Tab-separated table of C-alpha atoms and ligand atoms in Angstrom:
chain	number	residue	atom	x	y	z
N	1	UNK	CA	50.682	33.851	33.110
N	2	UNK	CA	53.757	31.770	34.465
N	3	UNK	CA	52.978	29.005	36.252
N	4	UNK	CA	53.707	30.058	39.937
N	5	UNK	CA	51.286	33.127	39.222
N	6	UNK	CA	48.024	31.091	38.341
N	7	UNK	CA	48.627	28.523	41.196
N	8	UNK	CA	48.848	31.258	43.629
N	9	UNK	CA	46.039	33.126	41.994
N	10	UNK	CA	43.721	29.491	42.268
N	11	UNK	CA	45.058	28.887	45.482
N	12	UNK	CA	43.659	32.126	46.526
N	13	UNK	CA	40.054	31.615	45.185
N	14	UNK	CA	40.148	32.626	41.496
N	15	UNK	CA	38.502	30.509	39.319
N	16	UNK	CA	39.649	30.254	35.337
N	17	UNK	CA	39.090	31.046	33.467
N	18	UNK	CA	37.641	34.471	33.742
N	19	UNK	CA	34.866	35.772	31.966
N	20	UNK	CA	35.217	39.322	30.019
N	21	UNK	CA	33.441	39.128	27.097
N	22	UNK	CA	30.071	40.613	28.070
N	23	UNK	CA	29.376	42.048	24.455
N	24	UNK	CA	28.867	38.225	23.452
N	25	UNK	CA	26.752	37.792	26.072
N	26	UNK	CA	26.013	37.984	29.586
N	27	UNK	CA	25.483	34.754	32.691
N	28	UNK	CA	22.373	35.068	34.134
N	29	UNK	CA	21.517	36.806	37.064
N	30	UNK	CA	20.455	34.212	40.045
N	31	UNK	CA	17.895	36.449	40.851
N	32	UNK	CA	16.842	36.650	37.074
N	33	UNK	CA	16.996	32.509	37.047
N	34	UNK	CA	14.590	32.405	40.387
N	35	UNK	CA	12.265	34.897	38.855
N	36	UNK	CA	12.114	31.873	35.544
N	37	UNK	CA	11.894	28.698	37.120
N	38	UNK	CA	8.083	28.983	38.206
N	39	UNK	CA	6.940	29.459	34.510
N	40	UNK	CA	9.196	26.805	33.511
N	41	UNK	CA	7.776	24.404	35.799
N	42	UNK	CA	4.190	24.518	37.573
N	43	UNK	CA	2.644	27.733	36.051
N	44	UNK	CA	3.371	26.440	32.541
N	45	UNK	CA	0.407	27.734	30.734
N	46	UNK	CA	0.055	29.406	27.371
N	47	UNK	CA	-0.292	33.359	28.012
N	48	UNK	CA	-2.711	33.460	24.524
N	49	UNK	CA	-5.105	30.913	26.467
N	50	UNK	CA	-8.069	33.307	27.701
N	51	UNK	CA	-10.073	29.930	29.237
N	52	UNK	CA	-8.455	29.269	32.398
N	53	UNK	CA	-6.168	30.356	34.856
N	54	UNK	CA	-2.977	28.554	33.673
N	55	UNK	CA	-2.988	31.220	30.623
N	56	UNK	CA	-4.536	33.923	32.699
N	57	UNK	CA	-1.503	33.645	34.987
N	58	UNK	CA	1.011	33.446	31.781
N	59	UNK	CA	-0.684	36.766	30.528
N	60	UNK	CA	-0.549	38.414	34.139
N	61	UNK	CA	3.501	37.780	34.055
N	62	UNK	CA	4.305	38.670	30.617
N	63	UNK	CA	2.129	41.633	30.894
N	64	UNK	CA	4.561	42.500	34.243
N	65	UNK	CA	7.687	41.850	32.332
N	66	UNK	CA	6.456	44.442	29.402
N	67	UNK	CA	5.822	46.765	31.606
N	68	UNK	CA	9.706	46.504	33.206
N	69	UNK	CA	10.823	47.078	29.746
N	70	UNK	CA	9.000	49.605	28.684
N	71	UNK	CA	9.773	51.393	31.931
N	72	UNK	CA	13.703	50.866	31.278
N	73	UNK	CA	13.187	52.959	27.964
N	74	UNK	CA	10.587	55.387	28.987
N	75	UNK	CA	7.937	53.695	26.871
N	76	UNK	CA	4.452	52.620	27.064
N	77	UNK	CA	3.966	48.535	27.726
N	78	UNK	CA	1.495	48.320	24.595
N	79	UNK	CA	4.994	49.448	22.795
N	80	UNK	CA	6.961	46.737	23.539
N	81	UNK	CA	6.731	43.865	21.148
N	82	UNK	CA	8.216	40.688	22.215
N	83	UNK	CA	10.727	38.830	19.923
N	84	UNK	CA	13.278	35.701	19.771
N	85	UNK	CA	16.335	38.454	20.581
N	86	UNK	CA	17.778	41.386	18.469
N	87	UNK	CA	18.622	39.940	15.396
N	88	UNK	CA	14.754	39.347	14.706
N	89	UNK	CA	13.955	42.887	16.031
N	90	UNK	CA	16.433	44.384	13.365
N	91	UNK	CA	14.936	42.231	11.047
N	92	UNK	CA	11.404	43.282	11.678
N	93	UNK	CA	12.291	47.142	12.292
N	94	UNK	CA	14.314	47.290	8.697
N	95	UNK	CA	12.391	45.332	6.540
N	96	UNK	CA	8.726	45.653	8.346
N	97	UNK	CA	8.939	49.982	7.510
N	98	UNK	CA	10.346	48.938	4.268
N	99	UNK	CA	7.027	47.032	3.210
N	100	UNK	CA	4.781	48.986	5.456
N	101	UNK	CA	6.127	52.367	4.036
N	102	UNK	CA	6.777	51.138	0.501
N	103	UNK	CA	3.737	53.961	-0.819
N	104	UNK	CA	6.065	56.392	0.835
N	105	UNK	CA	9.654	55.899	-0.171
N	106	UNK	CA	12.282	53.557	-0.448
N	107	UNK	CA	15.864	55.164	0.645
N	108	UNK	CA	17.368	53.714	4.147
N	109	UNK	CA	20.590	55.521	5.777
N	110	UNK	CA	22.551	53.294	7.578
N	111	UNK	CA	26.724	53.010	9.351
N	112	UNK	CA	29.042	50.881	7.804
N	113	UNK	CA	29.633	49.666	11.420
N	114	UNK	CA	26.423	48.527	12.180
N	115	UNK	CA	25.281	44.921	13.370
N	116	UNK	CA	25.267	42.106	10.584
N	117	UNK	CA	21.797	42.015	11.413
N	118	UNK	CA	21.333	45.383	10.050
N	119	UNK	CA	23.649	45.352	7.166
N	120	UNK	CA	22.199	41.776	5.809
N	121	UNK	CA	18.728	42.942	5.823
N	122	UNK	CA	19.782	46.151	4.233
N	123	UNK	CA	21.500	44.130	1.820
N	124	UNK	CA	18.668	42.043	1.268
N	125	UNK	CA	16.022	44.738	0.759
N	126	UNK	CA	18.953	46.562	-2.301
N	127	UNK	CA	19.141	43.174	-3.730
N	128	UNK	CA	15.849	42.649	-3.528
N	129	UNK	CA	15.659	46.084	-5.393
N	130	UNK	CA	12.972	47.454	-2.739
N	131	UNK	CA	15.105	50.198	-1.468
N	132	UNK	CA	18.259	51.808	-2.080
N	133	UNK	CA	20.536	51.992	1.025
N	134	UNK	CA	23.043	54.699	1.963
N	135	UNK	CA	25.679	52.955	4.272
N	136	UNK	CA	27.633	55.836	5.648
N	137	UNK	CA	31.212	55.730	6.901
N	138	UNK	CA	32.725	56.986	10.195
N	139	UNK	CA	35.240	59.257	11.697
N	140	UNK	CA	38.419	57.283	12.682
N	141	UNK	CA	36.840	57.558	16.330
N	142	UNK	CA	34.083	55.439	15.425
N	143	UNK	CA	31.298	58.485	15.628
N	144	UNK	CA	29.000	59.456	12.579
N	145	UNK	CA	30.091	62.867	10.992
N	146	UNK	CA	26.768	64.329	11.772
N	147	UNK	CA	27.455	66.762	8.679
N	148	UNK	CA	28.021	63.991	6.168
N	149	UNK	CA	24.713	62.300	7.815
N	150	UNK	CA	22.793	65.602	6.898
N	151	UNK	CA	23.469	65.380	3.716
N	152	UNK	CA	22.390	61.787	2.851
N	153	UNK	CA	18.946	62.451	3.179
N	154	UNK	CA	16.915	62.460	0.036
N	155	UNK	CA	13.059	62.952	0.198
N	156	UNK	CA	12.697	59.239	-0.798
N	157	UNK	CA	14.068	58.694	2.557
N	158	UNK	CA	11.555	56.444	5.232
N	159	UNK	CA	14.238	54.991	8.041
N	160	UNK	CA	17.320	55.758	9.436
N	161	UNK	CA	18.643	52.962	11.482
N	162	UNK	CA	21.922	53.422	13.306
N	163	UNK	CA	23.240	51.857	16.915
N	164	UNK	CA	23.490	53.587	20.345
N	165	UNK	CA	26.441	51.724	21.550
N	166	UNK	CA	28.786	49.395	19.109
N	167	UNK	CA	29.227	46.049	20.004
N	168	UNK	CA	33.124	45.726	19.155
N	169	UNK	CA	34.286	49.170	20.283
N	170	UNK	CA	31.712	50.149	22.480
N	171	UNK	CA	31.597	53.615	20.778
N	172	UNK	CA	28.317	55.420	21.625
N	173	UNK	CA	26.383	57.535	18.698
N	174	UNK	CA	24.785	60.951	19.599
N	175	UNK	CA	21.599	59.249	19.360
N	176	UNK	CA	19.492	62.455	20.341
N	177	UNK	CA	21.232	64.896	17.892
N	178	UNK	CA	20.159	62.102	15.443
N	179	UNK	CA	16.540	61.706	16.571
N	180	UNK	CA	16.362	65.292	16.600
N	181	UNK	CA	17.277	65.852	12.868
N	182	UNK	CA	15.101	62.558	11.904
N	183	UNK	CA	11.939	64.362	13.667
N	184	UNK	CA	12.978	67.481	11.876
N	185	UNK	CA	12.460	65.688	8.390
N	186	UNK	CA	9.744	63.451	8.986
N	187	UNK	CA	11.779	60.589	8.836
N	188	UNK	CA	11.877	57.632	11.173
N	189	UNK	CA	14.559	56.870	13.486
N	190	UNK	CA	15.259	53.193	14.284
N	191	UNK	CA	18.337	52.158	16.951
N	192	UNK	CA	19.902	48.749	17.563
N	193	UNK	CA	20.284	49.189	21.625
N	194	UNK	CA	21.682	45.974	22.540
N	195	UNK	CA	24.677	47.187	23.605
N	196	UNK	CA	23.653	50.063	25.430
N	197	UNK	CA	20.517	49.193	27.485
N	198	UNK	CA	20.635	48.716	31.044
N	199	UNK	CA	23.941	50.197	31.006
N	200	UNK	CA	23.361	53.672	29.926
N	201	UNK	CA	19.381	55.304	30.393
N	202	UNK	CA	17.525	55.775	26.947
N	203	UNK	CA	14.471	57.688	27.101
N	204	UNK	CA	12.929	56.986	23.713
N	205	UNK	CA	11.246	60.205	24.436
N	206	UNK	CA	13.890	62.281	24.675
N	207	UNK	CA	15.468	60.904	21.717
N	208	UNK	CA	12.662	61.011	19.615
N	209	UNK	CA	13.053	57.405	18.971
N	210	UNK	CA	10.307	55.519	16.910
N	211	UNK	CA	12.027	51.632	17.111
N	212	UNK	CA	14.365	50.005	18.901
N	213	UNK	CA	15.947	47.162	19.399
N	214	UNK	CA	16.429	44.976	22.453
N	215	UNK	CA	17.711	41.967	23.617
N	216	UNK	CA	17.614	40.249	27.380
N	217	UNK	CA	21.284	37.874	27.338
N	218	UNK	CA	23.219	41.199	27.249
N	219	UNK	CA	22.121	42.592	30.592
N	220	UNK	CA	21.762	39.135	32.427
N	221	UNK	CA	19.112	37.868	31.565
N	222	UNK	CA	18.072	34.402	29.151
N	223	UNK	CA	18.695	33.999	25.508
N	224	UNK	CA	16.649	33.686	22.643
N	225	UNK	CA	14.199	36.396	24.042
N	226	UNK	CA	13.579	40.288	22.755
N	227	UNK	CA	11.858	42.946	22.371
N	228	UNK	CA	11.037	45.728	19.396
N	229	UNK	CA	9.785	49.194	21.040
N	230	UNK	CA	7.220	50.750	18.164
N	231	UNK	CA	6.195	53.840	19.235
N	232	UNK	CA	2.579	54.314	19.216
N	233	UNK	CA	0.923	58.280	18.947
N	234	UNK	CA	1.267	58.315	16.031
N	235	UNK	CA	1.510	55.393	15.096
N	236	UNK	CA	4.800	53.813	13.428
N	237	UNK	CA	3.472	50.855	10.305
N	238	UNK	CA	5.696	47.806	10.647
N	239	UNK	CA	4.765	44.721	8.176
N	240	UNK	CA	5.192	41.430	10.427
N	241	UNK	CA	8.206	38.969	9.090
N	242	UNK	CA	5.929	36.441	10.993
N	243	UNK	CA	1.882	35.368	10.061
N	244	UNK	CA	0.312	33.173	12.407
N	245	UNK	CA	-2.265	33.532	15.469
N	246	UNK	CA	-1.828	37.472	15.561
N	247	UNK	CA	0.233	37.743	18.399
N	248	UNK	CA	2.274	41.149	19.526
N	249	UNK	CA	-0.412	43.416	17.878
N	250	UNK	CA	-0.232	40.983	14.550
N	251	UNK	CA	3.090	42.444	14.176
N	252	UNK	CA	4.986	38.991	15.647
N	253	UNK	CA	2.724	35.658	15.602
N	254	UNK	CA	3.838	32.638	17.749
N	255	UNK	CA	3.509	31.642	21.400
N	256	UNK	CA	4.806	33.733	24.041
N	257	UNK	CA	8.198	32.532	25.316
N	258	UNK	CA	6.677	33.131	28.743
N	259	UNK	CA	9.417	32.109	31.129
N	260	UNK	CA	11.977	34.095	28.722
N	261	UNK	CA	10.030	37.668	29.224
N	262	UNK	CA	9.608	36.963	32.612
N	263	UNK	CA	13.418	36.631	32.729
N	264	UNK	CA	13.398	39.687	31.028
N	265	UNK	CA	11.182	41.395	32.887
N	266	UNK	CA	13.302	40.705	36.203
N	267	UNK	CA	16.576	41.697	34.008
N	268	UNK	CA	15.080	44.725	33.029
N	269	UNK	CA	13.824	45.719	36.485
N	270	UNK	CA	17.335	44.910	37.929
N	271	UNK	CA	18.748	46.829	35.258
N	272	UNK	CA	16.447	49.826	36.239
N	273	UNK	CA	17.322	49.882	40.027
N	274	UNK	CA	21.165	49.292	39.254
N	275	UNK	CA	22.182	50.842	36.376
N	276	UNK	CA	23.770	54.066	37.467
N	277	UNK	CA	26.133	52.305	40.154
N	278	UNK	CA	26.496	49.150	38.667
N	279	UNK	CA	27.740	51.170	35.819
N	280	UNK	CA	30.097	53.644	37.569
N	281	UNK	CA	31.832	50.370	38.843
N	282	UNK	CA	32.156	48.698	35.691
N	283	UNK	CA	34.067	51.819	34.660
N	284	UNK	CA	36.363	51.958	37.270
N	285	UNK	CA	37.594	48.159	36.293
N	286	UNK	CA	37.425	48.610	32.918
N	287	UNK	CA	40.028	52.050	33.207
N	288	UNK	CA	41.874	50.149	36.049
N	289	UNK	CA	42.425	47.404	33.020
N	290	UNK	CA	43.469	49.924	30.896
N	291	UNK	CA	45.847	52.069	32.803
N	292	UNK	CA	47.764	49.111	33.983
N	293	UNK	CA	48.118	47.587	29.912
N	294	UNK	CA	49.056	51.045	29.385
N	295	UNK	CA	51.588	51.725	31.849
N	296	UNK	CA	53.205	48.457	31.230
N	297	UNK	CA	53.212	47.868	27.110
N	298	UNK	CA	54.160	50.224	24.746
N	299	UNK	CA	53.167	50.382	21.318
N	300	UNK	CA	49.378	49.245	21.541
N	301	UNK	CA	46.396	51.257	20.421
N	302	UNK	CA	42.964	52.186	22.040
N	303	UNK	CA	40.521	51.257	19.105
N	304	UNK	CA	37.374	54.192	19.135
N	305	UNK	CA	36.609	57.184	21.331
N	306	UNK	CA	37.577	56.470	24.777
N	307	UNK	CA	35.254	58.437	26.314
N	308	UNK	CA	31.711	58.257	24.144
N	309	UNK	CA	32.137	54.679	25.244
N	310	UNK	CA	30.316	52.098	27.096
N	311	UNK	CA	31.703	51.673	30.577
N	312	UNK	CA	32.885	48.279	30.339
N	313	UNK	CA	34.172	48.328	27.053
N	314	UNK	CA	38.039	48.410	25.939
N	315	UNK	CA	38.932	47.417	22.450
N	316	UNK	CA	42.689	47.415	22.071
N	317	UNK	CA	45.386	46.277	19.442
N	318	UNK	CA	48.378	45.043	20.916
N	319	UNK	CA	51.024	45.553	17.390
N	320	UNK	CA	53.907	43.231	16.362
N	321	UNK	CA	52.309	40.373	17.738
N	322	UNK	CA	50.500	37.587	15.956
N	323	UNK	CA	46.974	37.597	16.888
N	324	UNK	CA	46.233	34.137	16.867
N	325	UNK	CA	49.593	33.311	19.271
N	326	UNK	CA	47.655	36.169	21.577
N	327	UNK	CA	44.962	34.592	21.604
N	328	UNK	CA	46.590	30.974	22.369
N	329	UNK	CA	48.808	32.553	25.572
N	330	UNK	CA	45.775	34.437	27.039
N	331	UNK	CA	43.409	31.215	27.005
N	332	UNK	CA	42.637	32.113	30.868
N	333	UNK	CA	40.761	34.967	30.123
N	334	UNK	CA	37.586	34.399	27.957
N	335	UNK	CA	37.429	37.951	26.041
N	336	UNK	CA	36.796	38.147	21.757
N	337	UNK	CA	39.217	38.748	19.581
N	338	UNK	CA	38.480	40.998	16.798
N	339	UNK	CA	38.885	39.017	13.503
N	340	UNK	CA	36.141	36.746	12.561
N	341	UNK	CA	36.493	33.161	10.907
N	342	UNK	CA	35.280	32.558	8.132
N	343	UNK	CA	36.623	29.597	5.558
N	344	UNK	CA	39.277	28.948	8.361
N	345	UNK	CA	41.228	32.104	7.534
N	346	UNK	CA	40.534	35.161	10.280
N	347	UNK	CA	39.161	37.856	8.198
N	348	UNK	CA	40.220	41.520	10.110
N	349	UNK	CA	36.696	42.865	11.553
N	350	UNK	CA	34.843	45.268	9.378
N	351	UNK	CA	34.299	47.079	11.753
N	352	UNK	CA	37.798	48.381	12.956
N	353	UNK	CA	38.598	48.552	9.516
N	354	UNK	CA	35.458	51.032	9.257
N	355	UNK	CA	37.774	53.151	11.832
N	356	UNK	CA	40.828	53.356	9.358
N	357	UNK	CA	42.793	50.081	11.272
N	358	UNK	CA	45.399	48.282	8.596
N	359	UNK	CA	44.939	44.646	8.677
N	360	UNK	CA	47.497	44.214	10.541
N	361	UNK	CA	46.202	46.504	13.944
N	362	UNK	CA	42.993	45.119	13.366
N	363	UNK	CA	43.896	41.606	13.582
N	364	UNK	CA	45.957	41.944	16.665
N	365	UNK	CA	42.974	43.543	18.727
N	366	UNK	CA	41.202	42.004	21.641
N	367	UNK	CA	37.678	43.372	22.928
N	368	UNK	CA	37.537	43.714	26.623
N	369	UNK	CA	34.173	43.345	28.334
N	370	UNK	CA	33.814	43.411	31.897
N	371	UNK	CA	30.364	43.058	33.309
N	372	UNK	CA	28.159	43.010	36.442
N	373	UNK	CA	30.026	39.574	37.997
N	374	UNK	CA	33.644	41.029	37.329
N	375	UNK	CA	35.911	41.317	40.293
N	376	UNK	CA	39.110	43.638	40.740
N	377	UNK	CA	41.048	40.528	41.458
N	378	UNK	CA	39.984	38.969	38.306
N	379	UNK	CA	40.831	42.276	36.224
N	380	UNK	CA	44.437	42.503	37.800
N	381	UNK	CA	44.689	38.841	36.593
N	382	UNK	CA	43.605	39.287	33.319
N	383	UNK	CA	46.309	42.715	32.852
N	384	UNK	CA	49.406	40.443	34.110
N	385	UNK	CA	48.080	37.836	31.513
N	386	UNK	CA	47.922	40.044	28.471
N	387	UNK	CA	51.250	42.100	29.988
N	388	UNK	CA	53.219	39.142	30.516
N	389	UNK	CA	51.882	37.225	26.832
N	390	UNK	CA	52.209	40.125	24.726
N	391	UNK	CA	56.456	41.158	26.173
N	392	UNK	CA	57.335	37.150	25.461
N	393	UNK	CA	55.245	37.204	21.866
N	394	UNK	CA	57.187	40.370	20.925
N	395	UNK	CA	60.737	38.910	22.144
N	396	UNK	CA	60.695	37.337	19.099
N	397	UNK	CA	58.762	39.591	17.012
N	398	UNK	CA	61.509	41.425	14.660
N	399	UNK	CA	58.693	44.176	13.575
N	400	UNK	CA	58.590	45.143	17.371
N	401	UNK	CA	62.627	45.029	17.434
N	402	UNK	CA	63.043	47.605	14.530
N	403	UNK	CA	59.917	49.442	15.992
N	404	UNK	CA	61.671	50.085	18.990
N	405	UNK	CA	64.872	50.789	16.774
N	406	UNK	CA	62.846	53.807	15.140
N	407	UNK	CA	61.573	54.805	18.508
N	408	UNK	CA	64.635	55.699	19.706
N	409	UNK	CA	66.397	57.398	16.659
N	410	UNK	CA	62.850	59.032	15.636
N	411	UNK	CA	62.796	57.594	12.456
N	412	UNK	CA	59.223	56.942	11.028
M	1	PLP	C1	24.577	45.350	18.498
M	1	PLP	C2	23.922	44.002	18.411
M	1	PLP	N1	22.810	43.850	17.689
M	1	PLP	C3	22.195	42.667	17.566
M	1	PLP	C4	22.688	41.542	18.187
M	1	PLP	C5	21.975	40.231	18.017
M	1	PLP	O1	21.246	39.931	19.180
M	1	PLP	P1	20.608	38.495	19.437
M	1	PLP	O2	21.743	37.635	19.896
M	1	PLP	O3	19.596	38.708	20.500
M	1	PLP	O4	20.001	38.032	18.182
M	1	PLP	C6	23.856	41.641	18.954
M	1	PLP	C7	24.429	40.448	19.597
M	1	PLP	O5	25.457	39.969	19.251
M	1	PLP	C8	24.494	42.910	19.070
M	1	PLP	O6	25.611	43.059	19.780
């Protein structure tokens, strides 16, 4: 952004830099934060203490706040199992039916763009040599190929875990087509819904759902704090990852995080009441976003399905740019690129790659995430940004030169 355009933009009450990267995670919600401080401060007692009314207060709240979630996911409270986030619910879910159902089988069917904390403990449980794991590819789109999925069942097969929404390109799975054909074979049906709860509904009715995953910093509320639905009637076997006092049914021992379910309770209730505006908003700044980088840059790509997509979402590679110099020019606006660091050298995200991206496309993309605090002044300053970074980046990009050369006498 030139110089003249931020101080105008400051002087008329933006403040930078902006956030839009609510995949990562999410501020909390004030109302969330009032909702906390009480069990933070005076009512401070242990919800597993059934001798006095500190812990008979704790227990009251969390038993609120599990009802709020269950009621976000059309669930029963004794469902909900409370967690340290989503990374220990994919944990539990993958590797608690692996042990529980060991007697049974030992074949999971998995995405290849699935959360790390699904792929690891997948990875873990083949190394281990306790299951064997199918990890299934997906249409350049980002959806499963429902036909493909059909076939990779075996009748050693106990889970199938794939996402609702994906955390990098927002694409959403048909997660009822896939709970129907998991009911229809007897096999359960696990589903990482970080991304997608409290932005889209999930009945886990509906979508014959037997686990899934939640955490509370993506829709506002605190970190460190989660939940694993396990549906109950009948009854779904998990093996805890954690032995201890017997807490969460025995299936997760340790004290209750009491302020943090509380927080994500309130998030969940919020979530409830707001979700189909909230969400119809979000959508109109995220496309707003899009049709203006559109209308003003050519040669940039729209990573995944643009409509099976979560309404804040917009994953984008901006070509003949380098991604890192993006990155530098657009330090105003806080959003993720897509290539992960590891051993100081970016490594192009699996997960675009998973879509068919070269290195090169995938390195150069940027994931959008606008979220509930977002304001249309804050989007149009984030599009100039990009707009007016990526045209001075490619002024001395030679790829974008002969690009353009092609463009215009239709070579390749
Ligand atoms: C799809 C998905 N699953 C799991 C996680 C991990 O959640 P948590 O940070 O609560 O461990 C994330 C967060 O990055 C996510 O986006």
């Amino acid at each position: 952004m030139s110089s003249n355009g931020k101080d105008r933009a400051v002087a008329a009450g933006l403040k930078l830099p902006i956030y839009l990267d609510n995949h990562a995670t999410t501020p909390l919600d004030p109302r969330v934060l009032d909702a906390m401080l009480p069990y933070l401060t005076g009512k401070f007692g242990n919800a597993a203490s059934h001798s006095h009314s500190f812990g008979w207060e704790a227990e009251a709240a969390v038993e609120a706040a599990r009802m709020h979630v269950a009621a976000l996911i059309g669930a029963s409270p004794a469902e909900i199992v409370f967690t340290s986030g989503a990374t220990e619910s994919d944990n539990l879910a993958v590797k608690g039916v692996a042990e529980a159902l060991a007697d049974q089988g030992d074949h999971i069917i998995t995405l290849t763009t699935e959360h790390k904390a699904i792929l690891d403990s997948c990875k873990r449980l083949e190394k281990s040599k306790r299951c064997r794991v199918t990890f299934l590819p997906v249409l350049p789109d980002g959806l499963l190929d429902l036909d493909q999925f059909q076939k990779a069942f075996t009748d050693r097969t106990i889970l199938v875990t794939i996402m609702a929404a994906n955390n990098e390109t927002g694409v959403l799975q048909p997660i009822e087509e896939i709970g129907r054909i998991c009911r229809e074979r007897g096999v359960l049906f696990h589903s990482d819904a970080v991304q997608a709860m409290g932005k889209l509904p999930i009945d886990v009715k509906t979508a014959n759902l037997d686990l899934v995953s939640l955490t509370a910093h993506k829709y506002y509320g605190p970190k460190g704090c989660g939940a694993l639905y396990v549906r109950q009637h009948p009854n779904v076997r998990v093996a805890p990852l954690i032995d201890g006092g017997g807490h969460e049914h025995a299936m997760r021992s340790g004290t209750l995080n009491v302020a943090g379910i509380v927080g994500f309770g309130k998030a969940c209730e919020i979530a409830r009441a707001e979700m189909a505006e909230e969400s119809c908003r979000i959508a109109g700044l995220r496309n707003r976003l899009r049709d203006r980088l559109l209308a003003e840059l050519d040669e940039v790509i729209i990573n995944g399905h643009m409509e099976l997509r979560l309404p804040g979402n917009l994953n984008m590679s901006f070509l003949h740019v380098d991604g890192e110099s993006l990155m530098g020019a657009i330090s105003d606006i806080a959003v993720s690129s897509s290539s992960a660091c590891s051993s100081g050298t970016p490594q192009p995200s699996y997960v675009l790659k998973a879509l068919g991206l070269s290195d090169a496309a995938a390195n150069v993309a940027i994931r959008f995430g606008v979220g509930r605090f977002n304001t249309e002044a804050e989007i149009d300053y984030a599009a100039t940004c990009v707009i007016e970074a990526v045209k001075k980046l490619r002024e001395r990009s030679p790829q974008y030169s002969s690009a353009r050369q092609n463009d215009s006498t239709g070579k390749p």
